[in-house]
Amino acid sequence: MSKYQRIYRVVRLIPRGQVSTYGDIARFANLPRHARLVGYALHALPKSSNVPWQRVINSQGRISLGRLYPDGEQRQREALEAEGVTFEASGRVNLKQYRWQPDPFLLDAFFNPPPALENQSTDVP
């Protein structure tokens, strides 16, 4: 699985109404210190993608799409607000309230599934 695929798999796990940061996604995808790579991966998504890119924000709780998309910040904000995420007057999302905290055991199982049952012994001890 490519690095981008790992990133997309994690982003798809973020529940509606919650957000995650670029750094968190990198860490959850076993790509520590690759927050920028998360941004590149999300930027590479086709418009028809079902990856919920809008749920990824920066570590200060702000939208950071750069200068590539003049209306991108507004689109992301509207998408998050439609999911129930609120913004403070400063334009930040309260990460203490909306930050996704996945179960590390579930993430591990997601990326490292157990061997297929057909490869395991069926003998009962």
mmCIF file with all atom_site columns, C-alpha atoms in Angstrom:
data_model
loop_
_atom_site.group_PDB
_atom_site.id
_atom_site.type_symbol
_atom_site.label_atom_id
_atom_site.label_alt_id
_atom_site.label_comp_id
_atom_site.label_asym_id
_atom_site.label_entity_id
_atom_site.label_seq_id
_atom_site.pdbx_PDB_ins_code
_atom_site.Cartn_x
_atom_site.Cartn_y
_atom_site.Cartn_z
_atom_site.occupancy
_atom_site.B_iso_or_equiv
_atom_site.pdbx_formal_charge
_atom_site.auth_seq_id
_atom_site.auth_comp_id
_atom_site.auth_asym_id
_atom_site.auth_atom_id
_atom_site.pdbx_PDB_model_num
ATOM 1   C CA . MET A 1 1   ? 0.000   0.000   0.000  1.00 0.00 ? 1   MET A CA 1
ATOM 2   C CA . SER A 1 2   ? 1.394   3.402   -0.959 1.00 0.00 ? 2   SER A CA 1
ATOM 3   C CA . LYS A 1 3   ? 1.849   6.263   1.486  1.00 0.00 ? 3   LYS A CA 1
ATOM 4   C CA . TYR A 1 4   ? -1.020  8.165   -0.121 1.00 0.00 ? 4   TYR A CA 1
ATOM 5   C CA . GLN A 1 5   ? -3.279  5.110   0.190  1.00 0.00 ? 5   GLN A CA 1
ATOM 6   C CA . ARG A 1 6   ? -2.424  4.840   3.894  1.00 0.00 ? 6   ARG A CA 1
ATOM 7   C CA . ILE A 1 7   ? -3.305  8.503   4.350  1.00 0.00 ? 7   ILE A CA 1
ATOM 8   C CA . TYR A 1 8   ? -6.608  8.161   2.492  1.00 0.00 ? 8   TYR A CA 1
ATOM 9   C CA . ARG A 1 9   ? -7.554  5.099   4.537  1.00 0.00 ? 9   ARG A CA 1
ATOM 10  C CA . VAL A 1 10  ? -7.039  7.017   7.779  1.00 0.00 ? 10  VAL A CA 1
ATOM 11  C CA . VAL A 1 11  ? -8.893  10.123  6.582  1.00 0.00 ? 11  VAL A CA 1
ATOM 12  C CA . ARG A 1 12  ? -11.871 7.949   5.606  1.00 0.00 ? 12  ARG A CA 1
ATOM 13  C CA . LEU A 1 13  ? -12.060 6.801   9.243  1.00 0.00 ? 13  LEU A CA 1
ATOM 14  C CA . ILE A 1 14  ? -12.630 10.308  10.647 1.00 0.00 ? 14  ILE A CA 1
ATOM 15  C CA . PRO A 1 15  ? -16.257 10.400  11.788 1.00 0.00 ? 15  PRO A CA 1
ATOM 16  C CA . ARG A 1 16  ? -18.669 13.027  10.537 1.00 0.00 ? 16  ARG A CA 1
ATOM 17  C CA . GLY A 1 17  ? -18.611 16.033  12.868 1.00 0.00 ? 17  GLY A CA 1
ATOM 18  C CA . GLN A 1 18  ? -15.011 15.484  13.949 1.00 0.00 ? 18  GLN A CA 1
ATOM 19  C CA . VAL A 1 19  ? -11.666 16.719  12.642 1.00 0.00 ? 19  VAL A CA 1
ATOM 20  C CA . SER A 1 20  ? -8.060  15.640  12.691 1.00 0.00 ? 20  SER A CA 1
ATOM 21  C CA . THR A 1 21  ? -4.791  17.430  12.029 1.00 0.00 ? 21  THR A CA 1
ATOM 22  C CA . TYR A 1 22  ? -2.258  16.819  9.291  1.00 0.00 ? 22  TYR A CA 1
ATOM 23  C CA . GLY A 1 23  ? 0.236   15.640  11.899 1.00 0.00 ? 23  GLY A CA 1
ATOM 24  C CA . ASP A 1 24  ? -2.262  13.301  13.545 1.00 0.00 ? 24  ASP A CA 1
ATOM 25  C CA . ILE A 1 25  ? -3.136  11.709  10.210 1.00 0.00 ? 25  ILE A CA 1
ATOM 26  C CA . ALA A 1 26  ? 0.553   11.185  9.441  1.00 0.00 ? 26  ALA A CA 1
ATOM 27  C CA . ARG A 1 27  ? 1.101   9.561   12.831 1.00 0.00 ? 27  ARG A CA 1
ATOM 28  C CA . PHE A 1 28  ? -2.009  7.359   12.567 1.00 0.00 ? 28  PHE A CA 1
ATOM 29  C CA . ALA A 1 29  ? -0.871  6.225   9.096  1.00 0.00 ? 29  ALA A CA 1
ATOM 30  C CA . ASN A 1 30  ? 2.524   5.225   10.525 1.00 0.00 ? 30  ASN A CA 1
ATOM 31  C CA . LEU A 1 31  ? 4.177   8.138   8.745  1.00 0.00 ? 31  LEU A CA 1
ATOM 32  C CA . PRO A 1 32  ? 5.407   10.237  11.682 1.00 0.00 ? 32  PRO A CA 1
ATOM 33  C CA . ARG A 1 33  ? 6.796   13.687  10.855 1.00 0.00 ? 33  ARG A CA 1
ATOM 34  C CA . HIS A 1 34  ? 5.133   13.610  7.425  1.00 0.00 ? 34  HIS A CA 1
ATOM 35  C CA . ALA A 1 35  ? 2.348   16.147  7.986  1.00 0.00 ? 35  ALA A CA 1
ATOM 36  C CA . ARG A 1 36  ? 3.191   17.913  4.731  1.00 0.00 ? 36  ARG A CA 1
ATOM 37  C CA . LEU A 1 37  ? 2.838   14.639  2.862  1.00 0.00 ? 37  LEU A CA 1
ATOM 38  C CA . VAL A 1 38  ? -0.740  14.465  4.162  1.00 0.00 ? 38  VAL A CA 1
ATOM 39  C CA . GLY A 1 39  ? -1.363  17.892  2.642  1.00 0.00 ? 39  GLY A CA 1
ATOM 40  C CA . TYR A 1 40  ? 0.141   16.803  -0.670 1.00 0.00 ? 40  TYR A CA 1
ATOM 41  C CA . ALA A 1 41  ? -1.950  13.629  -0.680 1.00 0.00 ? 41  ALA A CA 1
ATOM 42  C CA . LEU A 1 42  ? -5.167  15.525  -0.020 1.00 0.00 ? 42  LEU A CA 1
ATOM 43  C CA . HIS A 1 43  ? -4.282  18.090  -2.680 1.00 0.00 ? 43  HIS A CA 1
ATOM 44  C CA . ALA A 1 44  ? -3.819  15.239  -5.175 1.00 0.00 ? 44  ALA A CA 1
ATOM 45  C CA . LEU A 1 45  ? -7.370  13.944  -4.681 1.00 0.00 ? 45  LEU A CA 1
ATOM 46  C CA . PRO A 1 46  ? -9.665  14.216  -7.691 1.00 0.00 ? 46  PRO A CA 1
ATOM 47  C CA . LYS A 1 47  ? -12.775 16.338  -7.210 1.00 0.00 ? 47  LYS A CA 1
ATOM 48  C CA . SER A 1 48  ? -14.908 13.198  -7.487 1.00 0.00 ? 48  SER A CA 1
ATOM 49  C CA . SER A 1 49  ? -13.171 11.579  -4.498 1.00 0.00 ? 49  SER A CA 1
ATOM 50  C CA . ASN A 1 50  ? -15.173 10.316  -1.524 1.00 0.00 ? 50  ASN A CA 1
ATOM 51  C CA . VAL A 1 51  ? -12.283 10.946  0.894  1.00 0.00 ? 51  VAL A CA 1
ATOM 52  C CA . PRO A 1 52  ? -13.570 13.503  3.461  1.00 0.00 ? 52  PRO A CA 1
ATOM 53  C CA . TRP A 1 53  ? -10.631 15.902  3.012  1.00 0.00 ? 53  TRP A CA 1
ATOM 54  C CA . GLN A 1 54  ? -12.543 18.706  4.731  1.00 0.00 ? 54  GLN A CA 1
ATOM 55  C CA . ARG A 1 55  ? -12.077 16.977  8.094  1.00 0.00 ? 55  ARG A CA 1
ATOM 56  C CA . VAL A 1 56  ? -8.310  17.600  8.094  1.00 0.00 ? 56  VAL A CA 1
ATOM 57  C CA . ILE A 1 57  ? -7.135  20.931  9.496  1.00 0.00 ? 57  ILE A CA 1
ATOM 58  C CA . ASN A 1 58  ? -3.898  22.281  10.925 1.00 0.00 ? 58  ASN A CA 1
ATOM 59  C CA . SER A 1 59  ? -2.617  21.834  14.475 1.00 0.00 ? 59  SER A CA 1
ATOM 60  C CA . GLN A 1 60  ? -3.886  25.289  15.489 1.00 0.00 ? 60  GLN A CA 1
ATOM 61  C CA . GLY A 1 61  ? -7.439  24.295  14.568 1.00 0.00 ? 61  GLY A CA 1
ATOM 62  C CA . ARG A 1 62  ? -7.428  26.383  11.405 1.00 0.00 ? 62  ARG A CA 1
ATOM 63  C CA . ILE A 1 63  ? -8.168  25.612  7.801  1.00 0.00 ? 63  ILE A CA 1
ATOM 64  C CA . SER A 1 64  ? -4.986  25.830  5.754  1.00 0.00 ? 64  SER A CA 1
ATOM 65  C CA . LEU A 1 65  ? -5.514  25.207  2.068  1.00 0.00 ? 65  LEU A CA 1
ATOM 66  C CA . GLY A 1 66  ? -2.835  27.593  0.921  1.00 0.00 ? 66  GLY A CA 1
ATOM 67  C CA . ARG A 1 67  ? -3.279  29.968  -1.974 1.00 0.00 ? 67  ARG A CA 1
ATOM 68  C CA . LEU A 1 68  ? -4.184  27.337  -4.556 1.00 0.00 ? 68  LEU A CA 1
ATOM 69  C CA . TYR A 1 69  ? -7.922  27.503  -4.000 1.00 0.00 ? 69  TYR A CA 1
ATOM 70  C CA . PRO A 1 70  ? -9.351  30.999  -3.493 1.00 0.00 ? 70  PRO A CA 1
ATOM 71  C CA . ASP A 1 71  ? -12.736 29.633  -2.372 1.00 0.00 ? 71  ASP A CA 1
ATOM 72  C CA . GLY A 1 72  ? -11.327 26.500  -0.735 1.00 0.00 ? 72  GLY A CA 1
ATOM 73  C CA . GLU A 1 73  ? -11.320 27.825  2.806  1.00 0.00 ? 73  GLU A CA 1
ATOM 74  C CA . GLN A 1 74  ? -14.985 28.809  2.573  1.00 0.00 ? 74  GLN A CA 1
ATOM 75  C CA . ARG A 1 75  ? -15.918 25.445  0.994  1.00 0.00 ? 75  ARG A CA 1
ATOM 76  C CA . GLN A 1 76  ? -14.116 23.541  3.744  1.00 0.00 ? 76  GLN A CA 1
ATOM 77  C CA . ARG A 1 77  ? -15.672 25.655  6.466  1.00 0.00 ? 77  ARG A CA 1
ATOM 78  C CA . GLU A 1 78  ? -19.180 25.206  5.034  1.00 0.00 ? 78  GLU A CA 1
ATOM 79  C CA . ALA A 1 79  ? -18.670 21.443  4.718  1.00 0.00 ? 79  ALA A CA 1
ATOM 80  C CA . LEU A 1 80  ? -17.529 21.194  8.339  1.00 0.00 ? 80  LEU A CA 1
ATOM 81  C CA . GLU A 1 81  ? -20.358 23.394  9.588  1.00 0.00 ? 81  GLU A CA 1
ATOM 82  C CA . ALA A 1 82  ? -22.834 21.184  7.703  1.00 0.00 ? 82  ALA A CA 1
ATOM 83  C CA . GLU A 1 83  ? -21.458 18.282  9.761  1.00 0.00 ? 83  GLU A CA 1
ATOM 84  C CA . GLY A 1 84  ? -22.006 20.180  13.016 1.00 0.00 ? 84  GLY A CA 1
ATOM 85  C CA . VAL A 1 85  ? -18.473 21.495  13.579 1.00 0.00 ? 85  VAL A CA 1
ATOM 86  C CA . THR A 1 86  ? -18.497 25.062  14.887 1.00 0.00 ? 86  THR A CA 1
ATOM 87  C CA . PHE A 1 87  ? -15.841 27.720  14.513 1.00 0.00 ? 87  PHE A CA 1
ATOM 88  C CA . GLU A 1 88  ? -14.771 30.211  17.153 1.00 0.00 ? 88  GLU A CA 1
ATOM 89  C CA . ALA A 1 89  ? -14.765 33.939  16.378 1.00 0.00 ? 89  ALA A CA 1
ATOM 90  C CA . SER A 1 90  ? -11.028 33.594  15.654 1.00 0.00 ? 90  SER A CA 1
ATOM 91  C CA . GLY A 1 91  ? -11.787 31.144  12.833 1.00 0.00 ? 91  GLY A CA 1
ATOM 92  C CA . ARG A 1 92  ? -10.478 28.163  14.764 1.00 0.00 ? 92  ARG A CA 1
ATOM 93  C CA . VAL A 1 93  ? -12.084 24.828  15.514 1.00 0.00 ? 93  VAL A CA 1
ATOM 94  C CA . ASN A 1 94  ? -11.904 23.860  19.187 1.00 0.00 ? 94  ASN A CA 1
ATOM 95  C CA . LEU A 1 95  ? -9.684  20.781  18.933 1.00 0.00 ? 95  LEU A CA 1
ATOM 96  C CA . LYS A 1 96  ? -10.481 19.760  22.507 1.00 0.00 ? 96  LYS A CA 1
ATOM 97  C CA . GLN A 1 97  ? -14.095 19.391  21.448 1.00 0.00 ? 97  GLN A CA 1
ATOM 98  C CA . TYR A 1 98  ? -13.895 18.138  17.847 1.00 0.00 ? 98  TYR A CA 1
ATOM 99  C CA . ARG A 1 99  ? -10.550 16.342  17.530 1.00 0.00 ? 99  ARG A CA 1
ATOM 100 C CA . TRP A 1 100 ? -10.889 12.694  16.535 1.00 0.00 ? 100 TRP A CA 1
ATOM 101 C CA . GLN A 1 101 ? -9.140  10.351  18.966 1.00 0.00 ? 101 GLN A CA 1
ATOM 102 C CA . PRO A 1 102 ? -9.176  6.878   17.414 1.00 0.00 ? 102 PRO A CA 1
ATOM 103 C CA . ASP A 1 103 ? -8.541  3.749   19.429 1.00 0.00 ? 103 ASP A CA 1
ATOM 104 C CA . PRO A 1 104 ? -4.877  2.839   18.729 1.00 0.00 ? 104 PRO A CA 1
ATOM 105 C CA . PHE A 1 105 ? -5.726  -0.865  18.809 1.00 0.00 ? 105 PHE A CA 1
ATOM 106 C CA . LEU A 1 106 ? -8.342  -0.391  16.100 1.00 0.00 ? 106 LEU A CA 1
ATOM 107 C CA . LEU A 1 107 ? -5.872  1.522   13.937 1.00 0.00 ? 107 LEU A CA 1
ATOM 108 C CA . ASP A 1 108 ? -3.291  -1.218  14.406 1.00 0.00 ? 108 ASP A CA 1
ATOM 109 C CA . ALA A 1 109 ? -5.829  -3.872  13.449 1.00 0.00 ? 109 ALA A CA 1
ATOM 110 C CA . PHE A 1 110 ? -6.898  -1.769  10.468 1.00 0.00 ? 110 PHE A CA 1
ATOM 111 C CA . PHE A 1 111 ? -3.376  -1.633  9.059  1.00 0.00 ? 111 PHE A CA 1
ATOM 112 C CA . ASN A 1 112 ? -2.180  -5.018  10.328 1.00 0.00 ? 112 ASN A CA 1
ATOM 113 C CA . PRO A 1 113 ? -5.085  -7.440  9.972  1.00 0.00 ? 113 PRO A CA 1
ATOM 114 C CA . PRO A 1 114 ? -4.668  -10.917 11.423 1.00 0.00 ? 114 PRO A CA 1
ATOM 115 C CA . PRO A 1 115 ? -3.751  -13.699 9.009  1.00 0.00 ? 115 PRO A CA 1
ATOM 116 C CA . ALA A 1 116 ? -6.638  -15.225 7.083  1.00 0.00 ? 116 ALA A CA 1
ATOM 117 C CA . LEU A 1 117 ? -8.560  -17.839 9.006  1.00 0.00 ? 117 LEU A CA 1
ATOM 118 C CA . GLU A 1 118 ? -7.802  -20.416 6.336  1.00 0.00 ? 118 GLU A CA 1
ATOM 119 C CA . ASN A 1 119 ? -4.146  -20.242 7.337  1.00 0.00 ? 119 ASN A CA 1
ATOM 120 C CA . GLN A 1 120 ? -4.879  -20.981 10.974 1.00 0.00 ? 120 GLN A CA 1
ATOM 121 C CA . SER A 1 121 ? -5.247  -24.361 12.556 1.00 0.00 ? 121 SER A CA 1
ATOM 122 C CA . THR A 1 122 ? -8.814  -25.453 13.239 1.00 0.00 ? 122 THR A CA 1
ATOM 123 C CA . ASP A 1 123 ? -7.741  -27.881 15.960 1.00 0.00 ? 123 ASP A CA 1
ATOM 124 C CA . VAL A 1 124 ? -9.187  -26.992 19.338 1.00 0.00 ? 124 VAL A CA 1
ATOM 125 C CA . PRO A 1 125 ? -6.700  -27.553 22.174 1.00 0.00 ? 125 PRO A CA 1
#
